[in-house]
Amino acid sequence: MNRNCTLPLSEIKTPCFVVDLSLLRKNLAILDRVRRETGVKILLAQKAFSMFSVYGVISGILDGTCASSPHEARLGREEFGKEVTAFAAAYSEQDLKELLTTCNRIIFNSFSQWKRFREIIRNSKDVKFGLRCNPEHSEGDVEIYDPCAPKSRLGIRRADFDGESLEGITGLHMHNLCEKNSDAFARTLAVFEEKFADIIPQMQWINLGGGHHITRQDYDIDLLCRLLNEFRARWGTPEIFLEPGEAVALNTGYLVSSVLDVVHNETDIAILDTSAEAHMPDVLEMPYRPNIIGAGLPDEKKYTYRLAGHSCLAGDVIGDYSFDERLEYGSKLVFLDMAHYTMVKTNTFNGLQLPSIATWDGETGELNMIREFGYADFKSRLS
Ligand SMILES: *Cc1c(COP(=O)(O)O)cnc(C)c1O
């Protein structure tokens, strides 16, 4: 974690997401190593990180994007280029027709969806079609992030392939990891290979999903590369894909925020110009405690505060932290690891100001304000 960030805080109007391009390039170099050592293609899962102003940096290394909707697919097509793959739990006919114009690959979540659209698809010679399978092997610790949890709607179980024709299907897809190391991938892959041993050899491409924390410091990249190379040697699959989202932008971004007020109710409570509910909803959803530069656990340092958002949601609480100095009006706080699953999830609940989006280059010291939001952005989503 980059605790010594040298962001020019006085120049940053808050709230603001700041992505450090030098750290992004570092992550990309790691992903590039996996590409070069294994020959797999790596796609950016846009659902985690859709900051299209930096797609030029990412597309210099990665092979394309994957999309969860026609809008994400179009963004990938227009702003990133290269390959676009779509997967959704279900498509409407309109979604599908639009995806046929933007995607290279479309992955279906069920045989009924695949069969429903068979006729529409028949003339789409340039698009390849795949099926998502459910390996029925859980590695997730949190059920809402576990696609293999009991009664999951995601993916086709092996038994449900029986009796179905694979004509027109050229690929298989699976995804069951979330913030995992390659040991979890090894266990999943073993189950997948055993269950789908009769189907894998019929496929031209296999997409092994995201959720690999490949760029995390303790991630075992050698094991990942070995698994991928062994998989290719065993099955001879021509094209293999990974589609990490989080790993691309892991530890590259900050959310810079200011203290608006300090109130007291049994404990000191600092109210910020950012909000867990509106700007970093995973803090409440997952939930987790984001790290802040220079802050410690409660009572670890001299002054302990509960940090809370300025929305009217009583539970808009980020967590309890301690600091060496008192917080006061105007104090700036820098939340760490705020690039992924943040900008893509913000909302304008309470009409709150959306954080602006900036880039910073830790190598050159260049700060660039990319986008600021205002009343029009709030109003345009309502009527
Ligand atoms: C969420 C998701 C990803 C990306 O997951 P990360 O944890 O961000 O790497 C990739 N593929 C599918 C199908 C997903 O649902």
GROMACS .gro file of C-alpha atoms and ligand atoms in nm:
model
  398
    1MET     CA    1   0.000   0.000   0.000
    2ASN     CA    2   0.129   0.338  -0.095
    3ARG     CA    3   0.134   0.519   0.237
    4ASN     CA    4   0.383   0.782   0.137
    5CYS     CA    5   0.182   0.932  -0.141
    6THR     CA    6   0.296   1.277  -0.230
    7LEU     CA    7  -0.033   1.407  -0.365
    8PRO     CA    8  -0.045   1.787  -0.378
    9LEU     CA    9  -0.344   1.800  -0.142
   10SER     CA   10  -0.374   2.178  -0.140
   11GLU     CA   11  -0.440   2.174  -0.516
   12ILE     CA   12  -0.720   1.917  -0.494
   13LYS     CA   13  -1.075   2.042  -0.451
   14THR     CA   14  -1.269   1.777  -0.263
   15PRO     CA   15  -1.431   1.532  -0.291
   16CYS     CA   16  -1.211   1.393  -0.567
   17PHE     CA   17  -1.103   1.052  -0.694
   18VAL     CA   18  -0.738   1.062  -0.796
   19VAL     CA   19  -0.582   0.776  -0.992
   20ASP     CA   20  -0.203   0.750  -0.989
   21LEU     CA   21  -0.093   0.663  -1.343
   22SER     CA   22   0.248   0.543  -1.230
   23LEU     CA   23   0.082   0.286  -1.003
   24LEU     CA   24  -0.155   0.185  -1.283
   25ARG     CA   25   0.144   0.125  -1.511
   26LYS     CA   26   0.301  -0.089  -1.239
   27ASN     CA   27  -0.009  -0.312  -1.223
   28LEU     CA   28  -0.015  -0.335  -1.600
   29ALA     CA   29   0.348  -0.447  -1.608
   30ILE     CA   30   0.257  -0.737  -1.376
   31LEU     CA   31  -0.038  -0.835  -1.594
   32ASP     CA   32   0.182  -0.809  -1.900
   33ARG     CA   33   0.424  -1.055  -1.746
   34VAL     CA   34   0.138  -1.306  -1.711
   35ARG     CA   35   0.039  -1.245  -2.075
   36ARG     CA   36   0.394  -1.296  -2.199
   37GLU     CA   37   0.472  -1.601  -1.987
   38THR     CA   38   0.149  -1.784  -2.068
   39GLY     CA   39   0.009  -1.645  -2.393
   40VAL     CA   40  -0.330  -1.587  -2.229
   41LYS     CA   41  -0.528  -1.280  -2.320
   42ILE     CA   42  -0.627  -1.046  -2.039
   43LEU     CA   43  -0.941  -0.835  -2.056
   44LEU     CA   44  -1.033  -0.544  -1.830
   45ALA     CA   45  -1.361  -0.616  -1.647
   46GLN     CA   46  -1.517  -0.275  -1.685
   47LYS     CA   47  -1.767  -0.333  -1.409
   48ALA     CA   48  -1.483  -0.277  -1.162
   49PHE     CA   49  -1.313   0.015  -1.332
   50SER     CA   50  -1.453   0.217  -1.624
   51MET     CA   51  -1.233   0.527  -1.607
   52PHE     CA   52  -1.220   0.557  -1.982
   53SER     CA   53  -0.985   0.855  -1.980
   54VAL     CA   54  -0.707   0.611  -1.890
   55TYR     CA   55  -0.814   0.333  -2.128
   56GLY     CA   56  -0.535   0.442  -2.361
   57VAL     CA   57  -0.280   0.346  -2.094
   58ILE     CA   58  -0.449   0.011  -2.030
   59SER     CA   59  -0.510  -0.082  -2.393
   60GLY     CA   60  -0.137  -0.048  -2.455
   61ILE     CA   61  -0.099  -0.372  -2.259
   62LEU     CA   62  -0.429  -0.558  -2.215
   63ASP     CA   63  -0.619  -0.732  -2.494
   64GLY     CA   64  -0.964  -0.580  -2.456
   65THR     CA   65  -1.255  -0.541  -2.221
   66CYS     CA   66  -1.543  -0.739  -2.087
   67ALA     CA   67  -1.885  -0.591  -2.035
   68SER     CA   68  -2.192  -0.668  -1.828
   69SER     CA   69  -2.436  -0.470  -2.042
   70PRO     CA   70  -2.474  -0.304  -2.383
   71HIS     CA   71  -2.358   0.026  -2.232
   72GLU     CA   72  -2.034  -0.118  -2.097
   73ALA     CA   73  -1.978  -0.302  -2.425
   74ARG     CA   74  -2.019   0.019  -2.621
   75LEU     CA   75  -1.781   0.202  -2.388
   76GLY     CA   76  -1.524  -0.073  -2.439
   77ARG     CA   77  -1.572  -0.066  -2.816
   78GLU     CA   78  -1.553   0.314  -2.845
   79GLU     CA   79  -1.292   0.401  -2.584
   80PHE     CA   80  -1.070   0.092  -2.553
   81GLY     CA   81  -1.098  -0.095  -2.883
   82LYS     CA   82  -0.948  -0.443  -2.925
   83GLU     CA   83  -1.165  -0.737  -2.803
   84VAL     CA   84  -1.503  -0.689  -2.636
   85THR     CA   85  -1.667  -0.980  -2.452
   86ALA     CA   86  -2.011  -0.960  -2.291
   87PHE     CA   87  -2.166  -1.164  -2.018
   88ALA     CA   88  -2.492  -1.099  -1.833
   89ALA     CA   89  -2.720  -1.317  -1.625
   90ALA     CA   90  -2.984  -1.258  -1.895
   91TYR     CA   91  -3.023  -1.044  -2.208
   92SER     CA   92  -3.334  -0.883  -2.347
   93GLU     CA   93  -3.376  -0.910  -2.724
   94GLN     CA   94  -3.286  -0.543  -2.754
   95ASP     CA   95  -2.971  -0.593  -2.543
   96LEU     CA   96  -2.865  -0.882  -2.761
   97LYS     CA   97  -2.916  -0.697  -3.088
   98GLU     CA   98  -2.708  -0.409  -2.959
   99LEU     CA   99  -2.434  -0.641  -2.827
  100LEU     CA  100  -2.408  -0.804  -3.170
  101THR     CA  101  -2.291  -0.467  -3.304
  102THR     CA  102  -2.025  -0.403  -3.036
  103CYS     CA  103  -1.895  -0.743  -2.921
  104ASN     CA  104  -1.654  -1.006  -3.046
  105ARG     CA  105  -1.785  -1.262  -2.800
  106ILE     CA  106  -2.116  -1.302  -2.622
  107ILE     CA  107  -2.149  -1.542  -2.332
  108PHE     CA  108  -2.488  -1.682  -2.233
  109ASN     CA  109  -2.588  -1.779  -1.884
  110SER     CA  110  -2.833  -2.056  -1.978
  111PHE     CA  111  -2.930  -2.286  -2.261
  112SER     CA  112  -3.274  -2.126  -2.268
  113GLN     CA  113  -3.123  -1.782  -2.346
  114TRP     CA  114  -2.891  -1.931  -2.608
  115LYS     CA  115  -3.178  -2.115  -2.777
  116ARG     CA  116  -3.413  -1.817  -2.755
  117PHE     CA  117  -3.175  -1.599  -2.955
  118ARG     CA  118  -3.042  -1.866  -3.191
  119GLU     CA  119  -3.233  -1.729  -3.491
  120ILE     CA  120  -3.130  -1.366  -3.435
  121ILE     CA  121  -2.771  -1.478  -3.403
  122ARG     CA  122  -2.754  -1.706  -3.704
  123ASN     CA  123  -2.616  -1.442  -3.940
  124SER     CA  124  -2.362  -1.294  -3.699
  125LYS     CA  125  -2.056  -1.455  -3.850
  126ASP     CA  126  -1.807  -1.227  -3.672
  127VAL     CA  127  -1.932  -1.287  -3.320
  128LYS     CA  128  -1.835  -1.595  -3.119
  129PHE     CA  129  -2.071  -1.745  -2.865
  130GLY     CA  130  -1.998  -1.911  -2.535
  131LEU     CA  131  -2.168  -2.047  -2.226
  132ARG     CA  132  -2.096  -1.968  -1.865
  133CYS     CA  133  -2.064  -2.276  -1.653
  134ASN     CA  134  -2.099  -2.308  -1.280
  135PRO     CA  135  -1.816  -2.528  -1.152
  136GLU     CA  136  -2.009  -2.565  -0.822
  137HIS     CA  137  -1.695  -2.498  -0.625
  138SER     CA  138  -1.697  -2.212  -0.374
  139GLU     CA  139  -1.393  -2.012  -0.275
  140GLY     CA  140  -1.582  -1.702  -0.165
  141ASP     CA  141  -1.597  -1.598   0.199
  142VAL     CA  142  -1.887  -1.361   0.142
  143GLU     CA  143  -2.201  -1.511  -0.008
  144ILE     CA  144  -2.304  -1.206  -0.213
  145TYR     CA  145  -1.972  -1.235  -0.399
  146ASP     CA  146  -1.990  -1.612  -0.449
  147PRO     CA  147  -2.130  -1.715  -0.789
  148CYS     CA  148  -2.114  -2.080  -0.679
  149ALA     CA  149  -2.323  -2.032  -0.364
  150PRO     CA  150  -2.626  -2.260  -0.327
  151LYS     CA  151  -2.918  -2.156  -0.550
  152SER     CA  152  -2.691  -1.923  -0.752
  153ARG     CA  153  -2.837  -1.804  -1.082
  154LEU     CA  154  -2.490  -1.763  -1.236
  155GLY     CA  155  -2.367  -2.027  -1.476
  156ILE     CA  156  -2.486  -2.366  -1.599
  157ARG     CA  157  -2.417  -2.665  -1.377
  158ARG     CA  158  -2.252  -2.967  -1.539
  159ALA     CA  159  -2.566  -3.183  -1.509
  160ASP     CA  160  -2.762  -2.924  -1.707
  161PHE     CA  161  -2.532  -2.967  -2.010
  162ASP     CA  162  -2.659  -3.324  -2.050
  163GLY     CA  163  -2.877  -3.367  -2.355
  164GLU     CA  164  -2.805  -3.016  -2.488
  165SER     CA  165  -2.645  -2.948  -2.824
  166LEU     CA  166  -2.326  -2.740  -2.830
  167GLU     CA  167  -2.358  -2.661  -3.199
  168GLY     CA  168  -2.265  -2.295  -3.252
  169ILE     CA  169  -2.094  -2.270  -2.913
  170THR     CA  170  -1.718  -2.219  -2.936
  171GLY     CA  171  -1.626  -2.118  -2.581
  172LEU     CA  172  -1.678  -2.179  -2.212
  173HIS     CA  173  -1.662  -1.923  -1.936
  174MET     CA  174  -1.635  -1.952  -1.561
  175HIS     CA  175  -1.588  -1.701  -1.281
  176ASN     CA  176  -1.600  -1.788  -0.912
  177LEU     CA  177  -1.321  -1.591  -0.744
  178CYS     CA  178  -1.323  -1.264  -0.553
  179GLU     CA  179  -1.000  -1.106  -0.427
  180LYS     CA  180  -0.832  -1.448  -0.435
  181ASN     CA  181  -0.478  -1.576  -0.469
  182SER     CA  182  -0.376  -1.837  -0.725
  183ASP     CA  183  -0.419  -2.128  -0.480
  184ALA     CA  184  -0.795  -2.067  -0.496
  185PHE     CA  185  -0.767  -2.063  -0.875
  186ALA     CA  186  -0.578  -2.396  -0.866
  187ARG     CA  187  -0.857  -2.563  -0.669
  188THR     CA  188  -1.128  -2.418  -0.893
  189LEU     CA  189  -0.946  -2.514  -1.211
  190ALA     CA  190  -0.905  -2.874  -1.093
  191VAL     CA  191  -1.280  -2.904  -1.031
  192PHE     CA  192  -1.364  -2.735  -1.362
  193GLU     CA  193  -1.133  -2.965  -1.558
  194GLU     CA  194  -1.270  -3.276  -1.393
  195LYS     CA  195  -1.636  -3.183  -1.438
  196PHE     CA  196  -1.611  -3.047  -1.792
  197ALA     CA  197  -1.346  -3.285  -1.927
  198ASP     CA  198  -1.568  -3.397  -2.215
  199ILE     CA  199  -1.661  -3.042  -2.318
  200ILE     CA  200  -1.330  -2.854  -2.288
  201PRO     CA  201  -1.170  -3.029  -2.588
  202GLN     CA  202  -1.459  -2.919  -2.810
  203MET     CA  203  -1.394  -2.551  -2.734
  204GLN     CA  204  -1.189  -2.293  -2.924
  205TRP     CA  205  -1.164  -2.062  -2.626
  206ILE     CA  206  -1.198  -2.073  -2.250
  207ASN     CA  207  -1.251  -1.766  -2.035
  208LEU     CA  208  -1.136  -1.834  -1.679
  209GLY     CA  209  -1.291  -1.522  -1.531
  210GLY     CA  210  -1.176  -1.253  -1.291
  211GLY     CA  211  -1.142  -1.220  -0.916
  212HIS     CA  212  -0.771  -1.298  -0.933
  213HIS     CA  213  -0.585  -1.043  -0.720
  214ILE     CA  214  -0.287  -1.080  -0.953
  215THR     CA  215  -0.133  -0.741  -0.876
  216ARG     CA  216  -0.148  -0.780  -0.498
  217GLN     CA  217   0.192  -0.800  -0.334
  218ASP     CA  218   0.148  -1.153  -0.196
  219TYR     CA  219  -0.010  -1.298  -0.511
  220ASP     CA  220   0.170  -1.607  -0.637
  221ILE     CA  221   0.219  -1.518  -1.003
  222ASP     CA  222   0.451  -1.812  -1.070
  223LEU     CA  223   0.176  -2.052  -0.968
  224LEU     CA  224  -0.080  -1.873  -1.188
  225CYS     CA  225   0.152  -1.893  -1.488
  226ARG     CA  226   0.231  -2.258  -1.425
  227LEU     CA  227  -0.142  -2.344  -1.398
  228LEU     CA  228  -0.225  -2.162  -1.718
  229ASN     CA  229   0.063  -2.320  -1.911
  230GLU     CA  230  -0.026  -2.666  -1.783
  231PHE     CA  231  -0.390  -2.612  -1.873
  232ARG     CA  232  -0.298  -2.516  -2.228
  233ALA     CA  233  -0.059  -2.810  -2.262
  234ARG     CA  234  -0.320  -3.055  -2.133
  235TRP     CA  235  -0.614  -2.939  -2.343
  236GLY     CA  236  -0.462  -2.753  -2.637
  237THR     CA  237  -0.727  -2.481  -2.614
  238PRO     CA  238  -0.627  -2.219  -2.875
  239GLU     CA  239  -0.734  -1.911  -2.679
  240ILE     CA  240  -0.744  -1.865  -2.303
  241PHE     CA  241  -0.870  -1.552  -2.130
  242LEU     CA  242  -0.859  -1.397  -1.787
  243GLU     CA  243  -1.081  -1.099  -1.710
  244PRO     CA  244  -0.972  -0.929  -1.389
  245GLY     CA  245  -1.129  -0.600  -1.288
  246GLU     CA  246  -1.006  -0.519  -0.943
  247ALA     CA  247  -0.650  -0.639  -1.013
  248VAL     CA  248  -0.607  -0.381  -1.290
  249ALA     CA  249  -0.675  -0.084  -1.065
  250LEU     CA  250  -0.580  -0.232  -0.728
  251ASN     CA  251  -0.412   0.024  -0.500
  252THR     CA  252  -0.390   0.285  -0.775
  253GLY     CA  253  -0.651   0.536  -0.658
  254TYR     CA  254  -0.739   0.771  -0.377
  255LEU     CA  255  -1.052   0.945  -0.262
  256VAL     CA  256  -0.956   1.283  -0.121
  257SER     CA  257  -1.209   1.430   0.117
  258SER     CA  258  -1.241   1.722   0.359
  259VAL     CA  259  -1.384   1.748   0.708
  260LEU     CA  260  -1.697   1.965   0.715
  261ASP     CA  261  -1.773   1.950   1.086
  262VAL     CA  262  -1.691   1.770   1.408
  263VAL     CA  263  -1.977   1.683   1.644
  264HIS     CA  264  -1.983   1.487   1.966
  265ASN     CA  265  -2.214   1.208   2.079
  266GLU     CA  266  -2.025   0.981   2.319
  267THR     CA  267  -1.743   0.993   2.067
  268ASP     CA  268  -1.601   1.259   1.837
  269ILE     CA  269  -1.762   1.233   1.495
  270ALA     CA  270  -1.607   1.399   1.190
  271ILE     CA  271  -1.852   1.462   0.908
  272LEU     CA  272  -1.689   1.453   0.565
  273ASP     CA  273  -1.776   1.593   0.223
  274THR     CA  274  -1.783   1.236   0.098
  275SER     CA  275  -2.024   0.955   0.177
  276ALA     CA  276  -1.995   0.579   0.211
  277GLU     CA  277  -2.350   0.544   0.081
  278ALA     CA  278  -2.304   0.759  -0.230
  279HIS     CA  279  -1.932   0.741  -0.311
  280MET     CA  280  -1.791   0.414  -0.175
  281PRO     CA  281  -2.095   0.190  -0.126
  282ASP     CA  282  -1.883  -0.127  -0.090
  283VAL     CA  283  -1.780   0.004   0.252
  284LEU     CA  284  -2.139  -0.062   0.359
  285GLU     CA  285  -2.221  -0.347   0.124
  286MET     CA  286  -1.921  -0.575   0.171
  287PRO     CA  287  -1.864  -0.432   0.438
  288TYR     CA  288  -1.504  -0.325   0.487
  289ARG     CA  289  -1.295  -0.054   0.651
  290PRO     CA  290  -1.098   0.152   0.399
  291ASN     CA  291  -0.746   0.259   0.493
  292ILE     CA  292  -0.661   0.627   0.531
  293ILE     CA  293  -0.314   0.775   0.498
  294GLY     CA  294  -0.174   0.861   0.841
  295ALA     CA  295  -0.466   0.711   1.035
  296GLY     CA  296  -0.460   0.422   1.280
  297LEU     CA  297  -0.707   0.192   1.450
  298PRO     CA  298  -0.929   0.351   1.719
  299ASP     CA  299  -0.720   0.467   2.018
  300GLU     CA  300  -0.395   0.368   1.847
  301LYS     CA  301  -0.312   0.736   1.800
  302LYS     CA  302  -0.397   1.034   2.021
  303TYR     CA  303  -0.729   1.145   1.869
  304THR     CA  304  -1.002   0.899   1.777
  305TYR     CA  305  -1.294   0.990   1.553
  306ARG     CA  306  -1.585   0.820   1.393
  307LEU     CA  307  -1.578   0.925   1.026
  308ALA     CA  308  -1.918   0.968   0.867
  309GLY     CA  309  -2.071   1.088   0.545
  310HIS     CA  310  -2.279   1.401   0.498
  311SER     CA  311  -2.587   1.216   0.368
  312CYS     CA  312  -2.898   1.177   0.585
  313LEU     CA  313  -2.860   0.799   0.609
  314ALA     CA  314  -2.798   0.725   0.979
  315GLY     CA  315  -2.572   0.437   0.880
  316ASP     CA  316  -2.355   0.644   0.648
  317VAL     CA  317  -2.054   0.567   0.867
  318ILE     CA  318  -1.712   0.489   0.722
  319GLY     CA  319  -1.553   0.366   1.044
  320ASP     CA  320  -1.356   0.462   1.355
  321TYR     CA  321  -1.000   0.590   1.309
  322SER     CA  322  -0.734   0.763   1.514
  323PHE     CA  323  -0.500   1.045   1.418
  324ASP     CA  324  -0.190   1.221   1.560
  325GLU     CA  325  -0.357   1.559   1.524
  326ARG     CA  326  -0.708   1.684   1.586
  327LEU     CA  327  -0.938   1.689   1.287
  328GLU     CA  328  -1.099   2.023   1.220
  329TYR     CA  329  -1.297   2.199   0.951
  330GLY     CA  330  -1.096   2.173   0.627
  331SER     CA  331  -0.871   1.885   0.733
  332LYS     CA  332  -0.807   1.665   0.432
  333LEU     CA  333  -0.825   1.288   0.444
  334VAL     CA  334  -0.695   1.053   0.178
  335PHE     CA  335  -0.873   0.719   0.150
  336LEU     CA  336  -0.661   0.446  -0.008
  337ASP     CA  337  -0.742   0.196  -0.281
  338MET     CA  338  -1.041   0.387  -0.412
  339ALA     CA  339  -1.009   0.332  -0.789
  340HIS     CA  340  -1.207   0.011  -0.837
  341TYR     CA  341  -1.573  -0.045  -0.751
  342THR     CA  342  -1.608   0.321  -0.655
  343MET     CA  343  -1.649   0.552  -0.958
  344VAL     CA  344  -1.862   0.283  -1.125
  345LYS     CA  345  -2.090   0.267  -0.823
  346THR     CA  346  -2.137   0.628  -0.716
  347ASN     CA  347  -2.489   0.765  -0.702
  348THR     CA  348  -2.651   1.101  -0.637
  349PHE     CA  349  -2.854   1.002  -0.331
  350ASN     CA  350  -2.955   1.320  -0.145
  351GLY     CA  351  -2.834   1.512  -0.449
  352LEU     CA  352  -2.483   1.487  -0.308
  353GLN     CA  353  -2.200   1.625  -0.517
  354LEU     CA  354  -2.025   1.347  -0.707
  355PRO     CA  355  -1.649   1.338  -0.651
  356SER     CA  356  -1.455   1.481  -0.942
  357ILE     CA  357  -1.207   1.255  -1.121
  358ALA     CA  358  -0.839   1.338  -1.162
  359THR     CA  359  -0.515   1.169  -1.254
  360TRP     CA  360  -0.184   1.211  -1.082
  361ASP     CA  361   0.147   1.078  -1.204
  362GLY     CA  362   0.365   0.984  -0.909
  363GLU     CA  363   0.666   0.978  -1.142
  364THR     CA  364   0.630   1.315  -1.315
  365GLY     CA  365   0.430   1.496  -1.046
  366GLU     CA  366   0.160   1.596  -1.293
  367LEU     CA  367  -0.194   1.647  -1.164
  368ASN     CA  368  -0.474   1.653  -1.419
  369MET     CA  369  -0.838   1.730  -1.346
  370ILE     CA  370  -1.031   1.509  -1.589
  371ARG     CA  371  -1.393   1.564  -1.495
  372GLU     CA  372  -1.601   1.765  -1.253
  373PHE     CA  373  -1.968   1.702  -1.191
  374GLY     CA  374  -2.250   1.940  -1.116
  375TYR     CA  375  -2.623   1.994  -1.098
  376ALA     CA  376  -2.680   1.879  -1.457
  377ASP     CA  377  -2.542   1.533  -1.378
  378PHE     CA  378  -2.782   1.499  -1.087
  379LYS     CA  379  -3.081   1.629  -1.281
  380SER     CA  380  -3.017   1.427  -1.596
  381ARG     CA  381  -3.083   1.102  -1.413
  382LEU     CA  382  -3.426   1.215  -1.295
  383SER     CA  383  -3.734   1.355  -1.459
  384LIG     C1  384  -1.698  -0.926  -1.148
  384LIG     C2  385  -1.657  -1.008  -1.260
  384LIG     C3  386  -1.526  -0.999  -1.308
  384LIG     C4  387  -1.420  -0.911  -1.244
  384LIG     O1  388  -1.400  -0.945  -1.111
  384LIG     P1  389  -1.285  -0.876  -1.024
  384LIG     O2  390  -1.307  -0.933  -0.889
  384LIG     O3  391  -1.307  -0.729  -1.029
  384LIG     O4  392  -1.156  -0.917  -1.083
  384LIG     C5  393  -1.493  -1.076  -1.417
  384LIG     N1  394  -1.583  -1.157  -1.475
  384LIG     C6  395  -1.710  -1.167  -1.432
  384LIG     C7  396  -1.804  -1.257  -1.501
  384LIG     C8  397  -1.751  -1.093  -1.323
  384LIG     O5  398  -1.877  -1.104  -1.279
   0.00000   0.00000   0.00000
